[in-house]
């Protein structure tokens, strides 16, 4: 079951059906959605993804997925999950914030909360992150939290994914 998490300013809770429009809007925003998975997909694919979160991920208790709220309003998405990458045998954090939540330290607060959940609640010695090399804001956030680069993974489209890790202790 996806637990509720709180930090100083953020509240993370499982998605509910009424979050669908906000979820899709977040993933459809090119400035945000380009950093998730394979990038911005069609709105129909994002609606289907939201449906799978409710009917598959939560129903089968696969891994925690959260709606992120600041001052009661939806501002982002977060996950702590087994990596889907064949080259990464570990658990990774995934997060994204709406543009209007940028620049006030909420990304660092969110990544810190997810990392802490991985280390302290799940007892993981390592928490991983995979980040597009061009995503400077996320790389900066993770560096502030002590994540270190483990390797570069060249992608078929010419981009590079960076594998970073936070080690407990």
PDB file of C-alpha atoms in Angstrom:
ATOM      1  CA  UNK A   1       0.000   0.000   0.000  1.00  0.00           C
ATOM      2  CA  UNK A   2       1.244   3.473  -0.863  1.00  0.00           C
ATOM      3  CA  UNK A   3       1.767   5.322   2.424  1.00  0.00           C
ATOM      4  CA  UNK A   4       1.226   9.024   2.895  1.00  0.00           C
ATOM      5  CA  UNK A   5       4.446  10.986   3.298  1.00  0.00           C
ATOM      6  CA  UNK A   6       5.036  14.506   4.526  1.00  0.00           C
ATOM      7  CA  UNK A   7       7.922  16.913   4.531  1.00  0.00           C
ATOM      8  CA  UNK A   8       8.039  20.477   5.763  1.00  0.00           C
ATOM      9  CA  UNK A   9       5.954  21.777   2.846  1.00  0.00           C
ATOM     10  CA  UNK A  10       4.912  18.771   0.780  1.00  0.00           C
ATOM     11  CA  UNK A  11       2.260  16.131   1.179  1.00  0.00           C
ATOM     12  CA  UNK A  12       2.464  12.911  -0.825  1.00  0.00           C
ATOM     13  CA  UNK A  13      -0.613  10.711  -1.061  1.00  0.00           C
ATOM     14  CA  UNK A  14      -1.910   7.981  -3.340  1.00  0.00           C
ATOM     15  CA  UNK A  15      -3.660   9.235  -6.440  1.00  0.00           C
ATOM     16  CA  UNK A  16      -7.440   9.349  -6.517  1.00  0.00           C
ATOM     17  CA  UNK A  17      -9.650   9.416  -9.614  1.00  0.00           C
ATOM     18  CA  UNK A  18     -10.125  13.185  -9.405  1.00  0.00           C
ATOM     19  CA  UNK A  19      -6.346  13.686  -9.903  1.00  0.00           C
ATOM     20  CA  UNK A  20      -6.445  12.405 -13.480  1.00  0.00           C
ATOM     21  CA  UNK A  21      -6.706  15.780 -15.238  1.00  0.00           C
ATOM     22  CA  UNK A  22      -3.807  17.214 -13.198  1.00  0.00           C
ATOM     23  CA  UNK A  23      -1.694  14.086 -13.822  1.00  0.00           C
ATOM     24  CA  UNK A  24      -2.272  14.235 -17.575  1.00  0.00           C
ATOM     25  CA  UNK A  25      -1.615  17.996 -17.679  1.00  0.00           C
ATOM     26  CA  UNK A  26       1.721  17.461 -15.868  1.00  0.00           C
ATOM     27  CA  UNK A  27       2.844  14.733 -18.257  1.00  0.00           C
ATOM     28  CA  UNK A  28       1.633  16.700 -21.305  1.00  0.00           C
ATOM     29  CA  UNK A  29       3.657  19.785 -20.380  1.00  0.00           C
ATOM     30  CA  UNK A  30       6.711  19.523 -22.650  1.00  0.00           C
ATOM     31  CA  UNK A  31       8.978  21.161 -20.052  1.00  0.00           C
ATOM     32  CA  UNK A  32       8.114  18.418 -17.544  1.00  0.00           C
ATOM     33  CA  UNK A  33       6.997  15.397 -19.555  1.00  0.00           C
ATOM     34  CA  UNK A  34      10.103  15.255 -21.726  1.00  0.00           C
ATOM     35  CA  UNK A  35      12.075  13.976 -18.734  1.00  0.00           C
ATOM     36  CA  UNK A  36       9.713  11.068 -17.922  1.00  0.00           C
ATOM     37  CA  UNK A  37      10.414   7.723 -19.589  1.00  0.00           C
ATOM     38  CA  UNK A  38      10.368   8.123 -23.354  1.00  0.00           C
ATOM     39  CA  UNK A  39       9.195  11.725 -23.172  1.00  0.00           C
ATOM     40  CA  UNK A  40       5.850  13.328 -23.885  1.00  0.00           C
ATOM     41  CA  UNK A  41       3.324  10.828 -25.182  1.00  0.00           C
ATOM     42  CA  UNK A  42      -0.215  11.353 -26.397  1.00  0.00           C
ATOM     43  CA  UNK A  43      -2.848  12.483 -23.914  1.00  0.00           C
ATOM     44  CA  UNK A  44      -4.615   9.151 -24.482  1.00  0.00           C
ATOM     45  CA  UNK A  45      -1.450   7.280 -23.431  1.00  0.00           C
ATOM     46  CA  UNK A  46      -1.169   9.427 -20.286  1.00  0.00           C
ATOM     47  CA  UNK A  47      -4.833   8.775 -19.424  1.00  0.00           C
ATOM     48  CA  UNK A  48      -4.152   5.048 -19.867  1.00  0.00           C
ATOM     49  CA  UNK A  49      -1.052   5.310 -17.655  1.00  0.00           C
ATOM     50  CA  UNK A  50      -3.096   6.983 -14.945  1.00  0.00           C
ATOM     51  CA  UNK A  51      -5.664   4.195 -15.212  1.00  0.00           C
ATOM     52  CA  UNK A  52      -2.919   1.571 -14.797  1.00  0.00           C
ATOM     53  CA  UNK A  53      -1.705   3.297 -11.646  1.00  0.00           C
ATOM     54  CA  UNK A  54      -5.154   2.975 -10.092  1.00  0.00           C
ATOM     55  CA  UNK A  55      -6.110  -0.446 -11.433  1.00  0.00           C
ATOM     56  CA  UNK A  56      -2.784  -2.260 -11.612  1.00  0.00           C
ATOM     57  CA  UNK A  57       0.010  -0.624  -9.606  1.00  0.00           C
ATOM     58  CA  UNK A  58      -2.166   0.075  -6.552  1.00  0.00           C
ATOM     59  CA  UNK A  59      -4.345  -3.027  -6.911  1.00  0.00           C
ATOM     60  CA  UNK A  60      -1.315  -5.320  -6.995  1.00  0.00           C
ATOM     61  CA  UNK A  61       0.645  -3.228  -4.463  1.00  0.00           C
ATOM     62  CA  UNK A  62       3.608  -3.143  -6.861  1.00  0.00           C
ATOM     63  CA  UNK A  63       5.347   0.024  -5.610  1.00  0.00           C
ATOM     64  CA  UNK A  64       4.392   3.408  -4.157  1.00  0.00           C
ATOM     65  CA  UNK A  65       3.215   6.124  -6.537  1.00  0.00           C
ATOM     66  CA  UNK A  66       2.188   9.505  -5.185  1.00  0.00           C
ATOM     67  CA  UNK A  67       0.392  12.685  -6.087  1.00  0.00           C
ATOM     68  CA  UNK A  68       2.517  15.526  -4.729  1.00  0.00           C
ATOM     69  CA  UNK A  69       0.708  18.476  -3.137  1.00  0.00           C
ATOM     70  CA  UNK A  70       1.890  21.853  -1.923  1.00  0.00           C
ATOM     71  CA  UNK A  71      -0.514  24.029   0.053  1.00  0.00           C
ATOM     72  CA  UNK A  72      -3.257  21.558  -0.848  1.00  0.00           C
ATOM     73  CA  UNK A  73      -2.857  21.790  -4.627  1.00  0.00           C
ATOM     74  CA  UNK A  74      -1.454  19.179  -6.982  1.00  0.00           C
ATOM     75  CA  UNK A  75       2.097  20.094  -8.018  1.00  0.00           C
ATOM     76  CA  UNK A  76       3.710  16.832  -9.089  1.00  0.00           C
ATOM     77  CA  UNK A  77       4.258  13.124  -9.338  1.00  0.00           C
ATOM     78  CA  UNK A  78       6.594  10.781  -7.439  1.00  0.00           C
ATOM     79  CA  UNK A  79       7.511   7.089  -7.292  1.00  0.00           C
ATOM     80  CA  UNK A  80       9.964   4.765  -5.562  1.00  0.00           C
ATOM     81  CA  UNK A  81      10.144   1.635  -7.663  1.00  0.00           C
ATOM     82  CA  UNK A  82      12.244  -1.248  -8.869  1.00  0.00           C
ATOM     83  CA  UNK A  83      14.090   0.044 -11.899  1.00  0.00           C
ATOM     84  CA  UNK A  84      12.646  -1.133 -15.211  1.00  0.00           C
ATOM     85  CA  UNK A  85      16.129  -0.897 -16.762  1.00  0.00           C
ATOM     86  CA  UNK A  86      17.765  -4.265 -17.434  1.00  0.00           C
ATOM     87  CA  UNK A  87      21.169  -2.810 -16.515  1.00  0.00           C
ATOM     88  CA  UNK A  88      20.044  -1.526 -13.091  1.00  0.00           C
ATOM     89  CA  UNK A  89      19.222  -4.041 -10.390  1.00  0.00           C
ATOM     90  CA  UNK A  90      17.887  -1.703  -7.728  1.00  0.00           C
ATOM     91  CA  UNK A  91      15.227   0.712  -6.601  1.00  0.00           C
ATOM     92  CA  UNK A  92      15.007   4.189  -8.085  1.00  0.00           C
ATOM     93  CA  UNK A  93      13.252   7.433  -7.360  1.00  0.00           C
ATOM     94  CA  UNK A  94      11.150   9.168 -10.010  1.00  0.00           C
ATOM     95  CA  UNK A  95       9.738  12.657  -9.568  1.00  0.00           C
ATOM     96  CA  UNK A  96       8.505  15.656 -11.466  1.00  0.00           C
ATOM     97  CA  UNK A  97       7.051  19.016 -10.514  1.00  0.00           C
ATOM     98  CA  UNK A  98       4.739  21.345 -12.397  1.00  0.00           C
ATOM     99  CA  UNK A  99       6.400  24.492 -13.742  1.00  0.00           C
ATOM    100  CA  UNK A 100       4.663  26.732 -11.224  1.00  0.00           C
ATOM    101  CA  UNK A 101       6.365  24.747  -8.427  1.00  0.00           C
ATOM    102  CA  UNK A 102       9.901  25.286  -9.764  1.00  0.00           C
ATOM    103  CA  UNK A 103      12.515  27.504  -8.196  1.00  0.00           C
ATOM    104  CA  UNK A 104      11.469  27.376  -4.554  1.00  0.00           C
ATOM    105  CA  UNK A 105      13.396  24.305  -3.394  1.00  0.00           C
ATOM    106  CA  UNK A 106      10.439  21.925  -3.663  1.00  0.00           C
ATOM    107  CA  UNK A 107      12.343  19.605  -6.008  1.00  0.00           C
ATOM    108  CA  UNK A 108      15.127  19.176  -3.472  1.00  0.00           C
ATOM    109  CA  UNK A 109      12.598  18.683  -0.683  1.00  0.00           C
ATOM    110  CA  UNK A 110      10.749  16.063  -2.734  1.00  0.00           C
ATOM    111  CA  UNK A 111      13.883  14.158  -3.783  1.00  0.00           C
ATOM    112  CA  UNK A 112      15.131  14.245  -0.168  1.00  0.00           C
ATOM    113  CA  UNK A 113      11.812  12.790   1.045  1.00  0.00           C
ATOM    114  CA  UNK A 114      11.887   9.998  -1.558  1.00  0.00           C
ATOM    115  CA  UNK A 115      15.536   9.186  -0.834  1.00  0.00           C
ATOM    116  CA  UNK A 116      14.852   9.088   2.890  1.00  0.00           C
ATOM    117  CA  UNK A 117      11.874   6.788   2.289  1.00  0.00           C
ATOM    118  CA  UNK A 118      14.128   4.439   0.320  1.00  0.00           C
ATOM    119  CA  UNK A 119      16.925   4.372   2.884  1.00  0.00           C
ATOM    120  CA  UNK A 120      15.000   4.615   6.141  1.00  0.00           C
ATOM    121  CA  UNK A 121      11.617   3.017   5.469  1.00  0.00           C
ATOM    122  CA  UNK A 122      12.588   0.424   2.879  1.00  0.00           C
ATOM    123  CA  UNK A 123      16.037  -0.147   4.417  1.00  0.00           C
ATOM    124  CA  UNK A 124      17.860   0.203   1.108  1.00  0.00           C
ATOM    125  CA  UNK A 125      21.639   0.602   1.201  1.00  0.00           C
ATOM    126  CA  UNK A 126      21.425   2.270  -2.226  1.00  0.00           C
ATOM    127  CA  UNK A 127      18.754   4.432  -3.822  1.00  0.00           C
ATOM    128  CA  UNK A 128      19.160   5.001  -7.541  1.00  0.00           C
ATOM    129  CA  UNK A 129      18.141   7.702 -10.004  1.00  0.00           C
ATOM    130  CA  UNK A 130      18.330   7.700 -13.784  1.00  0.00           C
ATOM    131  CA  UNK A 131      18.411  11.174 -15.298  1.00  0.00           C
ATOM    132  CA  UNK A 132      18.782  12.498 -18.814  1.00  0.00           C
ATOM    133  CA  UNK A 133      22.182  14.214 -19.000  1.00  0.00           C
ATOM    134  CA  UNK A 134      20.407  17.337 -20.248  1.00  0.00           C
ATOM    135  CA  UNK A 135      18.203  17.641 -17.176  1.00  0.00           C
ATOM    136  CA  UNK A 136      20.460  20.075 -15.306  1.00  0.00           C
ATOM    137  CA  UNK A 137      17.898  21.017 -12.608  1.00  0.00           C
ATOM    138  CA  UNK A 138      17.403  17.389 -11.537  1.00  0.00           C
ATOM    139  CA  UNK A 139      21.122  16.698 -11.637  1.00  0.00           C
ATOM    140  CA  UNK A 140      21.694  19.729  -9.418  1.00  0.00           C
ATOM    141  CA  UNK A 141      19.024  18.574  -6.951  1.00  0.00           C
ATOM    142  CA  UNK A 142      20.523  15.089  -6.714  1.00  0.00           C
ATOM    143  CA  UNK A 143      24.075  16.424  -6.327  1.00  0.00           C
ATOM    144  CA  UNK A 144      22.897  18.575  -3.392  1.00  0.00           C
ATOM    145  CA  UNK A 145      21.549  15.401  -1.788  1.00  0.00           C
ATOM    146  CA  UNK A 146      24.841  13.551  -2.185  1.00  0.00           C
ATOM    147  CA  UNK A 147      23.993  11.371  -5.175  1.00  0.00           C
ATOM    148  CA  UNK A 148      27.060  10.398  -7.184  1.00  0.00           C
ATOM    149  CA  UNK A 149      27.260   9.456 -10.840  1.00  0.00           C
ATOM    150  CA  UNK A 150      27.914   5.760 -11.380  1.00  0.00           C
ATOM    151  CA  UNK A 151      27.855   5.594 -15.164  1.00  0.00           C
ATOM    152  CA  UNK A 152      26.692   7.074 -18.447  1.00  0.00           C
ATOM    153  CA  UNK A 153      24.329   5.082 -20.636  1.00  0.00           C
ATOM    154  CA  UNK A 154      24.217   6.084 -24.325  1.00  0.00           C
ATOM    155  CA  UNK A 155      20.685   5.899 -25.735  1.00  0.00           C
ATOM    156  CA  UNK A 156      19.731   4.886 -29.285  1.00  0.00           C
ATOM    157  CA  UNK A 157      18.476   8.413 -30.028  1.00  0.00           C
ATOM    158  CA  UNK A 158      21.889   9.912 -29.196  1.00  0.00           C
ATOM    159  CA  UNK A 159      20.951  11.171 -25.747  1.00  0.00           C
ATOM    160  CA  UNK A 160      22.759  10.044 -22.614  1.00  0.00           C
ATOM    161  CA  UNK A 161      21.169   8.791 -19.408  1.00  0.00           C
ATOM    162  CA  UNK A 162      23.130   9.200 -16.195  1.00  0.00           C
ATOM    163  CA  UNK A 163      22.877   6.587 -13.467  1.00  0.00           C
ATOM    164  CA  UNK A 164      23.284   8.119 -10.015  1.00  0.00           C
ATOM    165  CA  UNK A 165      23.228   6.549  -6.583  1.00  0.00           C
ATOM    166  CA  UNK A 166      22.734   7.625  -2.992  1.00  0.00           C
ATOM    167  CA  UNK A 167      24.439   5.318  -0.526  1.00  0.00           C
ATOM    168  CA  UNK A 168      23.161   5.111   3.042  1.00  0.00           C
ATOM    169  CA  UNK A 169      25.551   6.349   5.673  1.00  0.00           C
TER     170      UNK A 169
END
